[in-house]
C-alpha atoms as an extended CHARMM CRD file, in Angstrom:
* protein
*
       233  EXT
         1         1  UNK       CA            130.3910000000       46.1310000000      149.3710000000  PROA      1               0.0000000000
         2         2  UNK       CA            127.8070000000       44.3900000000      151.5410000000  PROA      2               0.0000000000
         3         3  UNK       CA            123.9400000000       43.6520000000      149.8330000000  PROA      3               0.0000000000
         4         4  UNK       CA            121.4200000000       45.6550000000      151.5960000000  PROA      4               0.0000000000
         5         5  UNK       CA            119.2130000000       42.9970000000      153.6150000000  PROA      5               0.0000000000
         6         6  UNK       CA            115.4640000000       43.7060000000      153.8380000000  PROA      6               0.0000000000
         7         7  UNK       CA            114.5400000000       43.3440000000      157.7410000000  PROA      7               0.0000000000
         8         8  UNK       CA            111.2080000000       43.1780000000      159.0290000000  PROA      8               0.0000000000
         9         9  UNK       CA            111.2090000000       44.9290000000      162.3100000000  PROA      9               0.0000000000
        10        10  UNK       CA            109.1250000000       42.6830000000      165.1080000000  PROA      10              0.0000000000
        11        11  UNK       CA            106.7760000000       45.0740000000      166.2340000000  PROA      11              0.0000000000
        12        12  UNK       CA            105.3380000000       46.0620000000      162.7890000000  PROA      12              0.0000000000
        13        13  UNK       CA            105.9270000000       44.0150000000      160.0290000000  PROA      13              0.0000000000
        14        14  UNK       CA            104.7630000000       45.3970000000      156.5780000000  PROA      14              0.0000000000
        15        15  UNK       CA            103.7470000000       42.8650000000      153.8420000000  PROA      15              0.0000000000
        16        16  UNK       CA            102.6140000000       44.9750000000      150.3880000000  PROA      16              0.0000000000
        17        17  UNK       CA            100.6450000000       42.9590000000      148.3930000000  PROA      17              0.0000000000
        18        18  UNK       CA            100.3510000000       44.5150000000      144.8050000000  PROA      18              0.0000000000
        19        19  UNK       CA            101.7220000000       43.4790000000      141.4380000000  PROA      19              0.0000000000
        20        20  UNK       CA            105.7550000000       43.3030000000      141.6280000000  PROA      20              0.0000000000
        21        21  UNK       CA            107.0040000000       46.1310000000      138.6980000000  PROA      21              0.0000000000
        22        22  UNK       CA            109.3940000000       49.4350000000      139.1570000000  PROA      22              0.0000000000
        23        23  UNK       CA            106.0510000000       51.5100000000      140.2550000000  PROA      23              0.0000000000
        24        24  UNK       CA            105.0900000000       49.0920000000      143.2790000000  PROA      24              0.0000000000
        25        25  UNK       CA            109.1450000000       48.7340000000      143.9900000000  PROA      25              0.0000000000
        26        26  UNK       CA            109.0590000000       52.8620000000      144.0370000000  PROA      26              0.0000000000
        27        27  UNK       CA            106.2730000000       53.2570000000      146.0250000000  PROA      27              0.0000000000
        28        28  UNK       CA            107.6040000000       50.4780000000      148.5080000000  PROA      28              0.0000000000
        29        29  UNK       CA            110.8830000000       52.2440000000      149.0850000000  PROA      29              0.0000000000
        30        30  UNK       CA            108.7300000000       55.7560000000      149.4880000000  PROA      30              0.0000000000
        31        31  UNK       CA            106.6000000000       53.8660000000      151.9460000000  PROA      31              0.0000000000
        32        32  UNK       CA            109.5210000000       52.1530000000      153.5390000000  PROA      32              0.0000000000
        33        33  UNK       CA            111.4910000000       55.4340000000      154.3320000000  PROA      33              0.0000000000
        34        34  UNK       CA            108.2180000000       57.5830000000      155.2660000000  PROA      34              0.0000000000
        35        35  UNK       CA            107.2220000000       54.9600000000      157.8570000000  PROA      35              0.0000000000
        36        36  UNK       CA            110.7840000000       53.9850000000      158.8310000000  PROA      36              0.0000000000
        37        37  UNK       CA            110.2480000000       50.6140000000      158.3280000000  PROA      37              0.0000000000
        38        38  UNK       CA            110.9280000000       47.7250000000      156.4490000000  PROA      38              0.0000000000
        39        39  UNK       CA            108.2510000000       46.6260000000      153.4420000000  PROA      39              0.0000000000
        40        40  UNK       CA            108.3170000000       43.3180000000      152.2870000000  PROA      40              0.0000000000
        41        41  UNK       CA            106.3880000000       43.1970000000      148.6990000000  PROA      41              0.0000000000
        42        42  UNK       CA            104.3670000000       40.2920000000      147.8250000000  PROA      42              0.0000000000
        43        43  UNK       CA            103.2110000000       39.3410000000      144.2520000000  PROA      43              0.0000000000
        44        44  UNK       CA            101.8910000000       36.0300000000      144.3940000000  PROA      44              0.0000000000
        45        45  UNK       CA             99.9430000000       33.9000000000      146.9650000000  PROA      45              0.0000000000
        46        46  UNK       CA            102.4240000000       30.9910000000      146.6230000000  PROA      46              0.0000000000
        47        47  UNK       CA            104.8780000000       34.2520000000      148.2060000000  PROA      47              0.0000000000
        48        48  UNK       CA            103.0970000000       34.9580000000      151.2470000000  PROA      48              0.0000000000
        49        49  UNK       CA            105.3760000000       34.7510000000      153.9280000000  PROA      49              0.0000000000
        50        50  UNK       CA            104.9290000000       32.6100000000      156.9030000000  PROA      50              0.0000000000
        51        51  UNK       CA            103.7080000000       34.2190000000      160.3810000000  PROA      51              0.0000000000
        52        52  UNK       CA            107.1710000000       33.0860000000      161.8440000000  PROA      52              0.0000000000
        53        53  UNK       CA            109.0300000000       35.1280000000      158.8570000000  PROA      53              0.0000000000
        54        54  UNK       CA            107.2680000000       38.3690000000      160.1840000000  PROA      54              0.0000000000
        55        55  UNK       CA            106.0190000000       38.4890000000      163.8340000000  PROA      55              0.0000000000
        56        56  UNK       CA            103.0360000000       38.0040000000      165.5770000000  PROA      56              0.0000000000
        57        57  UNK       CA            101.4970000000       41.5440000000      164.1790000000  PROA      57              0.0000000000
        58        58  UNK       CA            101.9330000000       41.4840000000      160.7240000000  PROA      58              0.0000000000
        59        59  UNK       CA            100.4450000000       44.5300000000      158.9500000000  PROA      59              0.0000000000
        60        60  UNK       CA             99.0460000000       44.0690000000      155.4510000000  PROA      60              0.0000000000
        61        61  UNK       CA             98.7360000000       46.5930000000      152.5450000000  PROA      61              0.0000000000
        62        62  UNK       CA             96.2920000000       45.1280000000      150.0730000000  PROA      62              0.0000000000
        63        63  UNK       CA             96.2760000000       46.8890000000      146.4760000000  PROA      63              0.0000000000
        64        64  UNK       CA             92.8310000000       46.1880000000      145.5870000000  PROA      64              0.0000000000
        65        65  UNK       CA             93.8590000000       47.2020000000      142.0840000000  PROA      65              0.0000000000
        66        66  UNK       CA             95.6090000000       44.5630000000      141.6990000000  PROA      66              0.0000000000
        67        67  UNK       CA             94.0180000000       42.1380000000      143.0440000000  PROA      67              0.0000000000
        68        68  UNK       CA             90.7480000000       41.7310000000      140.8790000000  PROA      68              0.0000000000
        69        69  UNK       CA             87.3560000000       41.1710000000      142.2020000000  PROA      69              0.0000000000
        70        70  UNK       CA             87.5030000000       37.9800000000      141.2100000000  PROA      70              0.0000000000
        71        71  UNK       CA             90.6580000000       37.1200000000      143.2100000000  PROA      71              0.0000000000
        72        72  UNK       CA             89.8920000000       38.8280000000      146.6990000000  PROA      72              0.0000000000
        73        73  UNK       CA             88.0340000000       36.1300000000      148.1400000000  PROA      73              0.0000000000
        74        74  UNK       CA             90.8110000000       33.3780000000      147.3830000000  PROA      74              0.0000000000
        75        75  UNK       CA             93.0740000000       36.2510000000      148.7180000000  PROA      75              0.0000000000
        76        76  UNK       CA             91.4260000000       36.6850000000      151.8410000000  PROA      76              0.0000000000
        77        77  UNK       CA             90.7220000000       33.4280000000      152.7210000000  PROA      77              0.0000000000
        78        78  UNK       CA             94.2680000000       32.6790000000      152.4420000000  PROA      78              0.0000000000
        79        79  UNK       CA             95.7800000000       35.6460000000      154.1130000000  PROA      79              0.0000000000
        80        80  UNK       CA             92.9920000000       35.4130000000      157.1690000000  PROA      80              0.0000000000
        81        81  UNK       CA             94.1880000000       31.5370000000      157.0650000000  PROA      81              0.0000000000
        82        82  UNK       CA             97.8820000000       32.3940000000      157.8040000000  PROA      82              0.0000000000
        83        83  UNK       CA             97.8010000000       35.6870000000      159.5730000000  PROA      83              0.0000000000
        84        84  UNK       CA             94.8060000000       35.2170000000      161.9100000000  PROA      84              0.0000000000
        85        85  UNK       CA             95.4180000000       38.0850000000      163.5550000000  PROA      85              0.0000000000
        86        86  UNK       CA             96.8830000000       40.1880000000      161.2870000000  PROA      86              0.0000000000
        87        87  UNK       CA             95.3580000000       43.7250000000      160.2340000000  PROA      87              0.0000000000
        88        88  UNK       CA             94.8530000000       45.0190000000      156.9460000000  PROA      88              0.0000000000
        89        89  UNK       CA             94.9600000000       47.9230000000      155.3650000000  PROA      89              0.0000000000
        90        90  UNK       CA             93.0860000000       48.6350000000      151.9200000000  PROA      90              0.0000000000
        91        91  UNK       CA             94.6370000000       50.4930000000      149.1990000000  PROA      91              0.0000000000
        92        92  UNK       CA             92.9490000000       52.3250000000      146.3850000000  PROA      92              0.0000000000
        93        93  UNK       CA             89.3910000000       51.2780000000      147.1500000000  PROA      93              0.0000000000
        94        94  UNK       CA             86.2380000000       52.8180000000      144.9420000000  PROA      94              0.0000000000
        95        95  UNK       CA             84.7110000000       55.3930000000      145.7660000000  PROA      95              0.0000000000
        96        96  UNK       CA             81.8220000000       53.3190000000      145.5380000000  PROA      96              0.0000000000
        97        97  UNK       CA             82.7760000000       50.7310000000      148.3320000000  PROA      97              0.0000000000
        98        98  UNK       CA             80.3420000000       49.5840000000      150.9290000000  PROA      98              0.0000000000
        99        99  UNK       CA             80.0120000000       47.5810000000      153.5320000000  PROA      99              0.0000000000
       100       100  UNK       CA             80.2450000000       44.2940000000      151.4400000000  PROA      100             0.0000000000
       101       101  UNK       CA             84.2200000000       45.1710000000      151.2160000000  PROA      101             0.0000000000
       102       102  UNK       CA             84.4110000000       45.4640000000      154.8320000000  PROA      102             0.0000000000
       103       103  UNK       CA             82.8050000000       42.0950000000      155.5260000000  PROA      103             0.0000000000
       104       104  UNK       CA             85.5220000000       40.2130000000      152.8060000000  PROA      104             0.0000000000
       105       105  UNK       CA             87.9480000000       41.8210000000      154.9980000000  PROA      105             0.0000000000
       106       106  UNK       CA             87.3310000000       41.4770000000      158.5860000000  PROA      106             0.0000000000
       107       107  UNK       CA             90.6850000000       42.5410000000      160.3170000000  PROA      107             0.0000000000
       108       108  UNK       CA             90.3140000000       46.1120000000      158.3510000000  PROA      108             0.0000000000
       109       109  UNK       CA             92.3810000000       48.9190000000      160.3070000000  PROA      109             0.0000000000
       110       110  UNK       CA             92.4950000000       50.8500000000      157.4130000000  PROA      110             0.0000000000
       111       111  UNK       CA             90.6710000000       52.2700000000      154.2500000000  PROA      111             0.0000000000
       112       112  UNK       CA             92.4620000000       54.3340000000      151.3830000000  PROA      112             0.0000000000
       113       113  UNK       CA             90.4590000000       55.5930000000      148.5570000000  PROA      113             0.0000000000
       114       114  UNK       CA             92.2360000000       55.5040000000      144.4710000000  PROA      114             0.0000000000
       115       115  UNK       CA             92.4340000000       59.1710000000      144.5280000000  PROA      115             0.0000000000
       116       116  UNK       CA             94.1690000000       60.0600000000      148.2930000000  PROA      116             0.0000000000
       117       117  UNK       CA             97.2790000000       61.3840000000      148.1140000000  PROA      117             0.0000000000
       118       118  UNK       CA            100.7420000000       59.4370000000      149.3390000000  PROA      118             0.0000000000
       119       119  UNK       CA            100.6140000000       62.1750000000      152.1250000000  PROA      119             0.0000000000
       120       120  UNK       CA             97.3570000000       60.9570000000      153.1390000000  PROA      120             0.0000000000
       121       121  UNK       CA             98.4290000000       57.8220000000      153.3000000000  PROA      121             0.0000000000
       122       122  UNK       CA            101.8850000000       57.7820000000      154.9930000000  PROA      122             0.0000000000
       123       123  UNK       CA             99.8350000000       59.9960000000      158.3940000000  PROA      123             0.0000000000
       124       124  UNK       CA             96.9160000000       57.5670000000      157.9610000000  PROA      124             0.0000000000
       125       125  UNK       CA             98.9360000000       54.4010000000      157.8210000000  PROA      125             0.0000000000
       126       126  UNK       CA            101.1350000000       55.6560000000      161.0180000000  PROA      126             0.0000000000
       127       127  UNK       CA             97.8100000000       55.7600000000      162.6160000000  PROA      127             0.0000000000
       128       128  UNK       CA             97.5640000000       52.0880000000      162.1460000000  PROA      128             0.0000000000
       129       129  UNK       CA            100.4750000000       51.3330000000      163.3510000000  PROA      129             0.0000000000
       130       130  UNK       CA             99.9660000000       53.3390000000      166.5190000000  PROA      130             0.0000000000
       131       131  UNK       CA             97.3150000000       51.0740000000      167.1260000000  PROA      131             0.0000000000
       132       132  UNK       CA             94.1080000000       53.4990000000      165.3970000000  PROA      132             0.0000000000
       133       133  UNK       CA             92.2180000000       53.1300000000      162.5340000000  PROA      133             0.0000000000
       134       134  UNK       CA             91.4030000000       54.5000000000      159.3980000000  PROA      134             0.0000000000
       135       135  UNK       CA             87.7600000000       53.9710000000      158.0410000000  PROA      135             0.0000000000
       136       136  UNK       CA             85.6440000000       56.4100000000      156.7280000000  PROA      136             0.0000000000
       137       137  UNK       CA             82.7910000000       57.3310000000      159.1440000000  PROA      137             0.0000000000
       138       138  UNK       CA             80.2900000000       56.3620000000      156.7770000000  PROA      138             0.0000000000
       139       139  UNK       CA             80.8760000000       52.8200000000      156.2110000000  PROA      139             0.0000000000
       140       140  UNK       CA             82.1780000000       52.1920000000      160.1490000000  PROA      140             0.0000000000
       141       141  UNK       CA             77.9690000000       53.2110000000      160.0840000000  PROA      141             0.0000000000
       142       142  UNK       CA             76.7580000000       51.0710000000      158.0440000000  PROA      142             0.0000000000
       143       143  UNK       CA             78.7500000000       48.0790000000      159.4530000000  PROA      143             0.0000000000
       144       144  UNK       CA             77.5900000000       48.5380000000      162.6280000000  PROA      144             0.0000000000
       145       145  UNK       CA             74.1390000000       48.8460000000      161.8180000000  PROA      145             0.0000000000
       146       146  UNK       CA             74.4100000000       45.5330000000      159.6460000000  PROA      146             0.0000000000
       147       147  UNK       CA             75.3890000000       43.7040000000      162.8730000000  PROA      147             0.0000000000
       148       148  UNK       CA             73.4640000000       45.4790000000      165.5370000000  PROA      148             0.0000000000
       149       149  UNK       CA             70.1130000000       43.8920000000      163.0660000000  PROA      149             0.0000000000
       150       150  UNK       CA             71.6200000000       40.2870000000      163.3740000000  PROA      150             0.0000000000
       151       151  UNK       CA             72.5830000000       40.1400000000      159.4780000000  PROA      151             0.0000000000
       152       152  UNK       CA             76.2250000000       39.1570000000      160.1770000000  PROA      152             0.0000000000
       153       153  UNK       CA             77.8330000000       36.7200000000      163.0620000000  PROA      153             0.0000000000
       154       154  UNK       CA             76.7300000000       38.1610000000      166.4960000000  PROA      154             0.0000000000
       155       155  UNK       CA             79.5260000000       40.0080000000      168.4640000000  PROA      155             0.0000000000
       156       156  UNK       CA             80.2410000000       38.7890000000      172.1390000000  PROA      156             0.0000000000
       157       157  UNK       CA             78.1420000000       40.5810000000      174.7750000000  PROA      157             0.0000000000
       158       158  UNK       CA             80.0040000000       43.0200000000      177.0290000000  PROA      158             0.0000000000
       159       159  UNK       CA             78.9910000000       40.8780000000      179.8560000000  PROA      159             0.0000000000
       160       160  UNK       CA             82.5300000000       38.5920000000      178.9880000000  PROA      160             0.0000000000
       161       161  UNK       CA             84.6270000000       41.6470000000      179.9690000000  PROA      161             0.0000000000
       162       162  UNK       CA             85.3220000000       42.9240000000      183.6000000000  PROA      162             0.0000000000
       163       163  UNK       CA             83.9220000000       46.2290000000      184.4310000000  PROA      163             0.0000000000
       164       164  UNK       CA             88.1170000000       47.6540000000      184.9070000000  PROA      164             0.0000000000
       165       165  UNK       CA             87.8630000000       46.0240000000      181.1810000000  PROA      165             0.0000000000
       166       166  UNK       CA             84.9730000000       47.9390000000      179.9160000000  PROA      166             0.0000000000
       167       167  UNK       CA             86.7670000000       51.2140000000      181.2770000000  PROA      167             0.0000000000
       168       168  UNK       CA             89.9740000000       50.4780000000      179.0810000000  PROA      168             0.0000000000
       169       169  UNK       CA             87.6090000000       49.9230000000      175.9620000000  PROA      169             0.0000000000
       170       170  UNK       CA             85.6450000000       53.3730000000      176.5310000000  PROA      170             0.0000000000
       171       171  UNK       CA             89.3710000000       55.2730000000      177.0240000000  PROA      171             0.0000000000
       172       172  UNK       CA             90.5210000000       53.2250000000      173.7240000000  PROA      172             0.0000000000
       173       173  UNK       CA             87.2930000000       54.7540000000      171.5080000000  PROA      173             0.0000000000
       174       174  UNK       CA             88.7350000000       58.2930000000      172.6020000000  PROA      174             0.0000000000
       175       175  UNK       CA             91.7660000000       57.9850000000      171.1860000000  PROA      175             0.0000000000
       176       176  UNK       CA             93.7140000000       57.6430000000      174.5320000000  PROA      176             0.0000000000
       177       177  UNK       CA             97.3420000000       55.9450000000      174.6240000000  PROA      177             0.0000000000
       178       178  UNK       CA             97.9570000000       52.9130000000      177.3260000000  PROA      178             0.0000000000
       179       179  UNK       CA             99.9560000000       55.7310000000      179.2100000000  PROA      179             0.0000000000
       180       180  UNK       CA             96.9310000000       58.2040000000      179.2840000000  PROA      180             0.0000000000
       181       181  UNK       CA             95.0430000000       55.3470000000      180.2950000000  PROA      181             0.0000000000
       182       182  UNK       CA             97.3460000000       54.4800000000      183.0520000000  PROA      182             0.0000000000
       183       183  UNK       CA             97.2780000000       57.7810000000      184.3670000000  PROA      183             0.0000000000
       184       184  UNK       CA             93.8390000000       58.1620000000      183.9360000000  PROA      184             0.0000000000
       185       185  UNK       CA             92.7640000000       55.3370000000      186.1190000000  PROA      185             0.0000000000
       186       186  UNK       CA             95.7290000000       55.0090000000      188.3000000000  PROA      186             0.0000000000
       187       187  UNK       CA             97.2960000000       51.9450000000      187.2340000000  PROA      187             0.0000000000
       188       188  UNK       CA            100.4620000000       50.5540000000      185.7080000000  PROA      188             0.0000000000
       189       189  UNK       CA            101.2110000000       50.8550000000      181.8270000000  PROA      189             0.0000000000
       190       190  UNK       CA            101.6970000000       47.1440000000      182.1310000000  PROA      190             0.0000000000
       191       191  UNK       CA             98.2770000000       47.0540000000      184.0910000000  PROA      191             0.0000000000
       192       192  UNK       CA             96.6220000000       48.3360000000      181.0670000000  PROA      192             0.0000000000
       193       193  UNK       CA             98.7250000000       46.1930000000      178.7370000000  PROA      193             0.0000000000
       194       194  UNK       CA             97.8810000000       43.3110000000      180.4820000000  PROA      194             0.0000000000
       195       195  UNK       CA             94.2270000000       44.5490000000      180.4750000000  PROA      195             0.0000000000
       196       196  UNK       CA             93.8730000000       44.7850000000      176.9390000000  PROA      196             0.0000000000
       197       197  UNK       CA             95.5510000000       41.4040000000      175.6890000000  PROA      197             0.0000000000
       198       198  UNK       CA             92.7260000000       39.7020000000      177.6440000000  PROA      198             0.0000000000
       199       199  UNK       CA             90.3380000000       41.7490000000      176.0750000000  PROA      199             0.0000000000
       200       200  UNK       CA             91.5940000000       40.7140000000      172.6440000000  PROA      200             0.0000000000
       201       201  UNK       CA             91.5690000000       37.3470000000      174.3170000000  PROA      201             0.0000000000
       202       202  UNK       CA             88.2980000000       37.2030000000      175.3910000000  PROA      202             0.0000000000
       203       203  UNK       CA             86.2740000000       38.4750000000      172.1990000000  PROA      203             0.0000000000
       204       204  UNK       CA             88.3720000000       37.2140000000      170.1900000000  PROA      204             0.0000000000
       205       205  UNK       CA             88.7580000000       40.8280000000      168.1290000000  PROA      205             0.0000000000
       206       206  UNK       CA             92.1880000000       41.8270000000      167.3630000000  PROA      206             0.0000000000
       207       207  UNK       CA             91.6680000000       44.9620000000      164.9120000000  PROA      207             0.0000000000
       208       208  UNK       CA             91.1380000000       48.5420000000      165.9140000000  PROA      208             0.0000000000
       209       209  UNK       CA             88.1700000000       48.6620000000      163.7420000000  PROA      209             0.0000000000
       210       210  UNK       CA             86.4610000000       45.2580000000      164.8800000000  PROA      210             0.0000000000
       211       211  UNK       CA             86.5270000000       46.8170000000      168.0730000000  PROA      211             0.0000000000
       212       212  UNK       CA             85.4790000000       49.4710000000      167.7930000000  PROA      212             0.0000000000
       213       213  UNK       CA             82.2220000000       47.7600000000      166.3600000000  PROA      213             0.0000000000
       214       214  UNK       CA             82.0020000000       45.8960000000      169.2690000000  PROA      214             0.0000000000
       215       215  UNK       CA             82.1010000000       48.9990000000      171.4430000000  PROA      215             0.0000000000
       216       216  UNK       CA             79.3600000000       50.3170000000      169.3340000000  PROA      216             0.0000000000
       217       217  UNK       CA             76.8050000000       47.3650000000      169.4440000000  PROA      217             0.0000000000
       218       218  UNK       CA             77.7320000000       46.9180000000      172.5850000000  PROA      218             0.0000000000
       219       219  UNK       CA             76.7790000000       50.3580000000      173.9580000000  PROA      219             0.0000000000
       220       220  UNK       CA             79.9470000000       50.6150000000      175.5740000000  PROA      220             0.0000000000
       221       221  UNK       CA             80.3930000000       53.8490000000      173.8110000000  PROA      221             0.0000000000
       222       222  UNK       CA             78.4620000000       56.3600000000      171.3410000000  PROA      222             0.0000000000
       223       223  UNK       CA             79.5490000000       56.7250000000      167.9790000000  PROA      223             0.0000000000
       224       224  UNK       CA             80.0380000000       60.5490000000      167.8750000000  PROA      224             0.0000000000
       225       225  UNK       CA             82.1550000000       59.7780000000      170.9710000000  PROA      225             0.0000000000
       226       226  UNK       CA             84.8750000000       57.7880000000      168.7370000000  PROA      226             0.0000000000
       227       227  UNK       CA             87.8160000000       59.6060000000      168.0150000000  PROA      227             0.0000000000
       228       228  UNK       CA             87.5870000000       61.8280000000      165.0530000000  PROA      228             0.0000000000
       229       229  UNK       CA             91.1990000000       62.4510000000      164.2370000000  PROA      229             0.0000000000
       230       230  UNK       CA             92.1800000000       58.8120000000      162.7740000000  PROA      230             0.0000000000
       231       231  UNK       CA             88.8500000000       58.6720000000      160.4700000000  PROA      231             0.0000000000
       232       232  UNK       CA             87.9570000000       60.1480000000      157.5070000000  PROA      232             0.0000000000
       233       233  UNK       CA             85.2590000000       61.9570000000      156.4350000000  PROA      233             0.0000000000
């Protein structure tokens, strides 16, 4: 009989980083066969894979549980050393969380509170992965207006993107897919691909979320105008 060998798939590979017992190895296999994808669980920061191990988009579940306040910052400087460009996902957050979580974490796609549900999480998690995010609308507030008064690093002006670049931006904030966007404008799905890897390029910003903050500050778009249907409430 032939031992089952965990895969990471290329497109999204899933690194869970929470305390290794039977309850994280349950809730890794749940995860693993909601999502249809491979999970790779992560105890220890001397266990963090290497970039090459996973892909260029490497996904990250953070159980802020386990990792004590004390330990995030050695956590995060060490993940955002290795996986640049990786996004993050936050698991079992306070209720209490503000901004100051946000900022620890900059390449934040996604925010799950202790008491959501594993429903919750599988549809919001998917969301990710499609390429959304997940933040409540209250703190995706308050971050913005920390940066739009100067208190964190300034974003990049709009002025650095083209104004075919600007378009794609707007159509992301609404929730549109690369092929809506194609249509939309009358260009290739490539086109648009193309389009938004320079954008990434350009500012620098490879999250859902951090863009959308740019957006924001930017006046490239509204904030009632961004999607509803991949934030919470």
């Amino acid at each position: 009989m032939c031992k089952e060998v965990l895969l990471m798939t290329p497109e999204y590979p899933l690194v869970l980083i929470t305390e290794n017992n039977a309850q994280a190895t349950s809730f890794q296999r749940h995860l693993s066969e909601q999502l249809g994808l491979s999970i790779l669980l992560v105890g220890e920061l001397d266990a963090l894979p290497e970039p090459s191990e996973t892909g260029a988009q490497t996904l990250l579940l953070i159980d802020l549980d386990y990792l004590k306040s004390a330990q995030q910052a050695d956590w995060s400087k060490a993940i955002c050393s290795r996986f640049g460009e990786a996004s993050a996902v936050l698991l079992n957050a306070p209720t209490s969380t503000d901004r100051e979580l946000l900022l620890m974490w900059p390449h934040t796609s996604g925010l799950f509170f202790r008491q959501d549900n594993l429903d919750r999480l599988v549809i919001g998690i998917r969301k990710v992965l499609q390429g959304e995010y997940w933040i409540p609308r209250h703190l995706l507030c308050d971050l913005v207006d920390y940066y739009r008064k100067g208190s964190g690093q300034p974003l990049r002006n709009q002025t650095l993107l083209t104004a075919r670049e600007q378009e794609i931006v707007r159509h992301l904030m609404t929730g549109a897919s690369n092929t809506e966007i194609a249509d939309s404008l009358f260009i290739s799905i490539h086109t648009v691909t193309t389009h938004r890897r320079n954008i990434a390029r350009k500012l620098d910003i490879h999250s859902p979320a951090g863009l959308t903050i740019y957006a924001i500050v930017n006046k490239l778009v509204d904030i009632s105008q961004i999607k509803d249907a991949a934030m919470m409430h």
